[in-house]
Coordinates of C-alpha atoms in Angstrom, one line a residue:
R234 CA 0.0 0.0 0.0
L235 CA 1.3 3.5 -0.9
V236 CA 1.6 5.5 2.4
Y237 CA 3.0 9.0 3.2
E238 CA 4.3 9.3 6.7
Q239 CA 4.8 12.5 8.7
V240 CA 8.5 13.3 8.7
G241 CA 10.0 13.0 12.2
F242 CA 6.8 11.4 13.6
E243 CA 6.8 8.0 11.7
S244 CA 5.3 6.1 14.7
D245 CA 2.6 8.3 16.0
G246 CA 2.2 11.1 13.4
G247 CA -0.2 11.6 10.5
K248 CA -0.3 9.3 7.5
F249 CA -1.9 9.3 4.1
A250 CA -2.7 5.9 2.6
F251 CA -4.2 4.8 -0.7
C252 CA -7.0 2.3 -0.5
S253 CA -8.2 0.2 -3.4
D254 CA -11.5 -0.7 -1.8
M255 CA -13.5 1.6 0.4
G256 CA -17.1 0.5 -0.1
G257 CA -16.5 -0.2 -3.8
D258 CA -14.5 3.0 -4.3
K259 CA -10.8 3.8 -4.5
G260 CA -9.4 6.8 -2.7
W261 CA -7.0 8.2 -0.1
T262 CA -7.4 8.3 3.7
F263 CA -5.7 10.2 6.5
H264 CA -5.1 8.5 9.8
I265 CA -2.9 9.1 12.9
G266 CA -0.5 6.6 14.4
Q267 CA -0.2 2.9 13.9
I268 CA -3.5 1.2 12.9
E269 CA -4.3 -2.2 11.5
D270 CA -6.4 -1.1 8.5
P271 CA -6.2 2.6 7.4
C272 CA -9.0 1.9 4.9
K273 CA -11.5 1.3 7.7
N274 CA -10.1 3.4 10.6
F275 CA -9.3 6.9 9.5
V276 CA -9.8 10.5 10.4
A277 CA -10.7 11.7 6.9
R278 CA -11.0 10.4 3.4
S279 CA -10.9 11.8 -0.1
E280 CA -13.7 11.6 -2.6
A281 CA -13.6 8.6 -4.9
T282 CA -10.5 8.7 -7.1
K283 CA -8.1 6.4 -8.9
T284 CA -5.1 8.7 -8.8
F285 CA -2.0 7.5 -7.0
D286 CA -1.0 11.2 -6.7
V287 CA -1.9 12.4 -3.3
L288 CA -1.4 16.0 -4.4
E289 CA -4.0 15.5 -7.1
A290 CA -6.4 13.9 -4.6
G291 CA -5.9 16.9 -2.4
K292 CA -7.6 19.1 -4.9
G293 CA -10.9 17.2 -4.5
Q294 CA -13.4 17.0 -1.7
W295 CA -12.5 15.4 1.6
Y296 CA -14.8 14.1 4.3
A297 CA -14.7 13.5 8.0
G298 CA -17.4 11.2 9.4
G299 CA -19.3 11.6 6.1
V300 CA -19.3 15.4 6.5
P301 CA -17.6 17.5 3.8
L302 CA -14.6 19.4 5.0
D303 CA -14.6 23.1 4.2
Y304 CA -10.9 23.4 3.9
T305 CA -8.1 20.9 3.0
Q306 CA -4.6 21.6 2.0
I307 CA -2.1 19.0 0.7
S308 CA 1.0 20.5 -0.9
R309 CA 4.4 19.3 -2.0
V310 CA 7.1 20.4 0.5
L311 CA 10.3 18.5 -0.3
G312 CA 11.2 18.2 -4.0
S313 CA 12.9 15.2 -5.6
S314 CA 15.6 17.3 -7.2
G315 CA 18.2 16.9 -4.5
E316 CA 19.0 15.4 -1.1
C317 CA 16.3 15.8 1.5
D318 CA 18.6 17.4 4.1
Q319 CA 17.5 21.0 4.1
V320 CA 16.6 21.1 0.3
R321 CA 13.3 22.9 -0.1
Y322 CA 13.3 23.5 -3.8
S323 CA 15.5 22.7 -6.8
S324 CA 18.4 24.8 -8.0
N325 CA 16.6 25.9 -11.1
Q326 CA 13.8 27.2 -9.0
M327 CA 16.3 29.1 -6.8
D328 CA 17.8 30.7 -9.9
S329 CA 14.3 31.8 -11.1
S330 CA 13.3 33.4 -7.9
C331 CA 13.7 37.2 -7.5
Q332 CA 15.9 38.4 -4.7
I333 CA 14.2 41.8 -4.4
I334 CA 10.6 42.5 -5.2
D335 CA 8.7 45.8 -5.3
L336 CA 5.2 46.4 -4.1
I337 CA 3.3 48.5 -6.6
G338 CA -0.2 50.0 -6.4
Y339 CA -1.0 49.4 -2.7
T340 CA -0.2 51.4 0.4
D341 CA -1.7 51.9 3.8
D342 CA -0.7 54.1 6.7
T343 CA 1.5 51.4 8.2
K344 CA 3.4 50.6 5.1
T345 CA 3.8 54.3 4.3
A346 CA 5.3 54.8 7.7
M347 CA 7.7 51.9 7.1
G348 CA 9.1 54.0 4.2
S349 CA 9.8 51.4 1.6
T350 CA 7.9 49.3 -1.0
K351 CA 10.8 46.9 -1.6
F352 CA 11.2 43.5 0.0
Y353 CA 14.3 41.3 0.0
E354 CA 14.5 37.6 -0.1
V355 CA 15.5 35.5 2.9
V356 CA 15.9 31.7 2.8
L357 CA 15.8 30.2 6.2
N358 CA 18.0 27.3 7.4
S359 CA 15.1 25.2 8.6
T360 CA 15.4 21.5 9.4
E361 CA 13.7 18.8 7.5
S362 CA 11.2 18.4 10.3
T363 CA 10.2 22.1 10.6
V364 CA 10.0 22.3 6.8
F365 CA 7.4 19.6 6.9
T366 CA 5.3 21.1 9.6
R367 CA 5.6 24.7 8.4
E368 CA 5.6 24.8 4.7
A369 CA 6.2 28.5 4.7
L370 CA 9.8 27.7 5.6
S371 CA 10.2 25.7 2.4
Y372 CA 10.1 28.8 0.3
P373 CA 11.7 32.2 0.4
I374 CA 10.4 34.8 2.8
Y375 CA 10.4 38.4 1.6
V376 CA 11.1 41.0 4.2
S377 CA 10.4 44.8 3.9
E378 CA 13.6 46.8 3.5
T379 CA 13.0 48.9 6.6
S380 CA 12.1 46.0 8.9
D381 CA 13.8 45.1 12.1
P382 CA 13.0 42.4 14.7
A383 CA 10.8 44.9 16.7
R384 CA 8.6 45.9 13.7
Y385 CA 8.5 44.1 10.4
I386 CA 6.4 43.3 7.3
I387 CA 6.8 40.0 5.5
V388 CA 5.5 38.1 2.5
V389 CA 5.3 34.3 3.0
F390 CA 3.9 31.3 1.2
T391 CA 1.3 29.3 3.2
G392 CA 1.5 26.2 1.0
R393 CA -1.5 27.4 -1.0
Q394 CA -1.2 31.1 -1.4
W395 CA 1.1 34.0 -0.6
V396 CA 0.2 36.4 2.2
L397 CA 1.3 40.0 2.8
S398 CA 1.5 40.8 6.5
K399 CA 0.6 43.9 8.4
A400 CA 3.4 45.5 10.4
I401 CA 4.1 43.0 13.1
E402 CA 5.3 44.6 16.4
L403 CA 7.1 42.6 19.0
N404 CA 8.7 43.5 22.3
T405 CA 12.1 42.6 21.0
T406 CA 15.2 44.5 22.0
F407 CA 16.8 46.1 19.0
D408 CA 19.7 48.6 18.9
P409 CA 18.9 51.1 16.1
N410 CA 22.5 52.1 16.1
S411 CA 23.8 48.6 15.4
E412 CA 26.3 48.3 12.7
I413 CA 24.9 44.9 11.6
A414 CA 23.2 45.1 8.3
T415 CA 19.4 45.0 8.5
K416 CA 19.2 42.0 6.2
T417 CA 21.7 40.1 8.3
L418 CA 19.9 41.0 11.5
M419 CA 16.5 40.0 10.2
T420 CA 17.8 36.7 8.7
E421 CA 19.3 35.8 12.1
Y422 CA 16.1 36.7 13.9
L423 CA 13.8 34.8 11.6
N424 CA 16.1 31.7 11.9
T425 CA 16.5 31.7 15.7
D426 CA 13.6 33.5 17.5
E427 CA 10.8 31.2 18.6
S428 CA 8.3 34.1 18.7
F429 CA 8.6 34.3 14.9
L430 CA 7.5 30.7 14.5
S431 CA 4.6 31.4 16.7
T432 CA 3.7 34.5 14.7
L433 CA 4.0 32.5 11.5
Q434 CA 1.7 29.8 12.8
S435 CA -0.9 32.5 13.8
M436 CA -0.7 33.9 10.3
I437 CA -1.3 30.6 8.6
E438 CA -3.8 29.0 11.0
Q439 CA -5.7 32.0 12.3
G440 CA -5.3 34.7 9.7
E441 CA -3.6 37.0 12.3
Y442 CA -1.4 39.8 11.1
V443 CA -2.5 39.1 7.4
D444 CA -3.2 42.2 5.3
L445 CA -3.7 40.7 1.8
I446 CA -3.7 37.3 0.3
S447 CA -2.8 36.2 -3.3
E448 CA -4.7 34.0 -5.7
T449 CA -4.1 30.3 -5.4
A450 CA -0.6 29.5 -6.6
E451 CA 0.1 26.8 -9.2
D452 CA 3.3 24.7 -8.8
N453 CA 5.2 26.8 -11.3
T454 CA 4.3 30.1 -9.6
A455 CA 4.8 29.2 -6.0
I456 CA 8.5 30.1 -5.9
S457 CA 7.7 33.9 -6.0
P458 CA 4.7 36.2 -5.5
V459 CA 5.7 38.3 -8.5
G460 CA 2.8 39.0 -10.9
M461 CA 0.1 37.3 -8.9
R462 CA -3.4 38.8 -8.2
W463 CA -4.1 39.9 -4.6
Y464 CA -7.3 40.1 -2.6
Y465 CA -8.6 41.3 0.8
L466 CA -9.4 38.5 3.3
Q467 CA -12.8 36.9 3.8
E468 CA -14.3 37.8 7.2
I469 CA -12.8 35.6 9.9
D470 CA -14.8 33.6 12.4
R471 CA -13.0 34.3 15.7
G472 CA -14.9 31.4 17.3
A473 CA -13.4 28.8 15.0
R474 CA -10.5 26.6 15.9
Y475 CA -8.8 27.4 12.6
N476 CA -9.1 30.4 10.5
F477 CA -6.9 29.7 7.5
P478 CA -6.8 33.0 5.5
M479 CA -9.0 32.9 2.4
E480 CA -9.3 35.4 -0.4
D481 CA -12.5 37.4 -0.9
L482 CA -12.8 37.2 -4.7
V483 CA -15.2 40.1 -4.8
R484 CA -12.7 42.4 -3.2
P485 CA -9.6 42.5 -5.3
A486 CA -6.7 44.7 -4.2
T487 CA -4.7 46.9 -6.5
A488 CA -1.4 45.5 -5.3
V489 CA 1.1 43.7 -7.5
F490 CA 4.7 42.6 -6.9
N491 CA 7.3 43.1 -9.6
C492 CA 10.8 41.9 -9.5
A493 CA 13.1 44.8 -8.6
R494 CA 16.2 43.4 -10.1
C495 CA 16.6 43.0 -13.9
D496 CA 18.0 40.1 -15.7
D497 CA 18.6 39.9 -19.4
S498 CA 17.0 36.4 -19.7
A499 CA 14.5 36.0 -16.9
N500 CA 13.5 39.6 -16.1
P501 CA 14.7 41.9 -18.9
C502 CA 14.3 45.7 -19.1
L503 CA 11.5 46.8 -21.4
Y504 CA 11.6 49.2 -24.4
E505 CA 15.3 48.6 -25.1
G506 CA 16.3 49.5 -21.6
I507 CA 19.8 48.2 -20.6
C508 CA 20.2 45.9 -17.6
M509 CA 23.2 47.2 -15.7
P510 CA 25.6 44.9 -13.8
E511 CA 24.2 46.2 -10.5
G512 CA 20.7 44.8 -11.4
F513 CA 18.9 48.0 -12.2
C514 CA 17.7 49.2 -15.6
D515 CA 19.0 52.2 -17.6
C516 CA 15.8 53.3 -19.3
I517 CA 17.4 54.9 -22.3
H518 CA 14.1 56.0 -23.9
G519 CA 12.8 57.8 -20.8
G520 CA 10.6 55.1 -19.3
S521 CA 10.3 54.6 -15.6
G522 CA 9.7 51.8 -13.2
V523 CA 12.1 49.1 -12.1
L524 CA 11.9 47.5 -15.6
C525 CA 11.3 50.7 -17.6
Q526 CA 7.7 49.4 -17.9
D527 CA 6.1 52.8 -17.7
P528 CA 6.5 54.7 -21.0
P529 CA 6.7 58.5 -20.8
L530 CA 3.6 59.2 -22.7
G531 CA 1.9 62.7 -22.7
D532 CA 4.8 64.3 -20.8
G533 CA 5.3 67.2 -23.2
I534 CA 8.5 65.7 -24.6
C535 CA 8.5 64.1 -28.1
N536 CA 10.2 60.7 -27.8
L537 CA 10.7 59.1 -31.2
Y538 CA 10.8 55.6 -29.9
F539 CA 7.2 55.9 -28.6
N540 CA 6.0 57.9 -31.6
R541 CA 4.0 54.8 -32.9
E542 CA 0.3 54.0 -33.1
E543 CA 0.6 51.4 -30.3
F544 CA 1.7 54.1 -27.9
G545 CA -0.8 56.7 -29.2
W546 CA 2.0 58.5 -30.9
D547 CA 3.8 59.2 -27.7
G548 CA 0.6 60.3 -26.1
G549 CA 0.4 63.1 -28.6
D550 CA 3.8 64.6 -27.7
C551 CA 5.2 64.5 -31.2
C552 CA 2.4 66.6 -32.8
G553 CA 2.3 70.3 -32.2
G554 CA -1.5 70.2 -32.3
T555 CA -1.9 67.7 -29.5
C556 CA 1.1 68.4 -27.3
N557 CA 1.3 70.8 -24.4
G558 CA 4.9 71.4 -23.1
P559 CA 8.2 73.0 -23.7
E560 CA 9.7 70.3 -26.0
C561 CA 6.6 69.5 -28.1
G562 CA 6.0 68.3 -31.5
L563 CA 7.8 67.4 -34.7
E564 CA 5.2 69.1 -36.8

């Protein structure tokens, strides 16, 4: 029988088992500890399925005592691309992740006070056991540039979606005059402080500290929150044991994360911009944004590169009859 055992708790932990006969159906069950027949004595079971892929079965309906479960989450944590000792994702995924991301189109009073929309990537040195129990540790965590252990904003992956936190304030001693670089300080804190793991658990299981939540991530987008759609949270039932954060699809947010570092192959500068060795774009045609993605249309300056129909003839800047500015028009 195909069985998945909880890492570090093989004897008394949770297990998924495939059953070829459950009242005439095939499917997966979830049980705890050592039992004689996981196809008869289980905590929960999947809907009827013939798939041997537990991740695929996790996308269907699950039941406990015959009652449909409102929320289930089964996600891949450890990949098969390397040794299991502290390997969370493959080297090609690491190469494709973005080390600095930029939050565009969304601000609130707290984030404005923090003074930056950029977040840098931190990969934690979690053990195999903690990776299994806290999937957020299997992926990069993005930390606001101006964060410190006493007050920080993070973007983390829950195993299903990315979440953007509110400013999290802790009673942590921090020397603002410390010569230790902020990223080094935050990396050490996230790796070693038990209060962070408690905060992380509250975010994932109770929706605490969560400001926005992304669309559901597919396997090929989970490595980074770049380009994903974001939403406000559904109303939380404070009386429930678990309040996994869920998106409110009728309340989309204007937020979007872009990669703040250019790369000629994976994240090139637009409109003939030049990616400099330092990772920023030289927008030679006057564009703006981290990837020159915002063309300078209608700014009163005629730019021949954008004087094309697809750009509305540079927003009218290259025609004396439609331009209003000191450097208008070719005609």
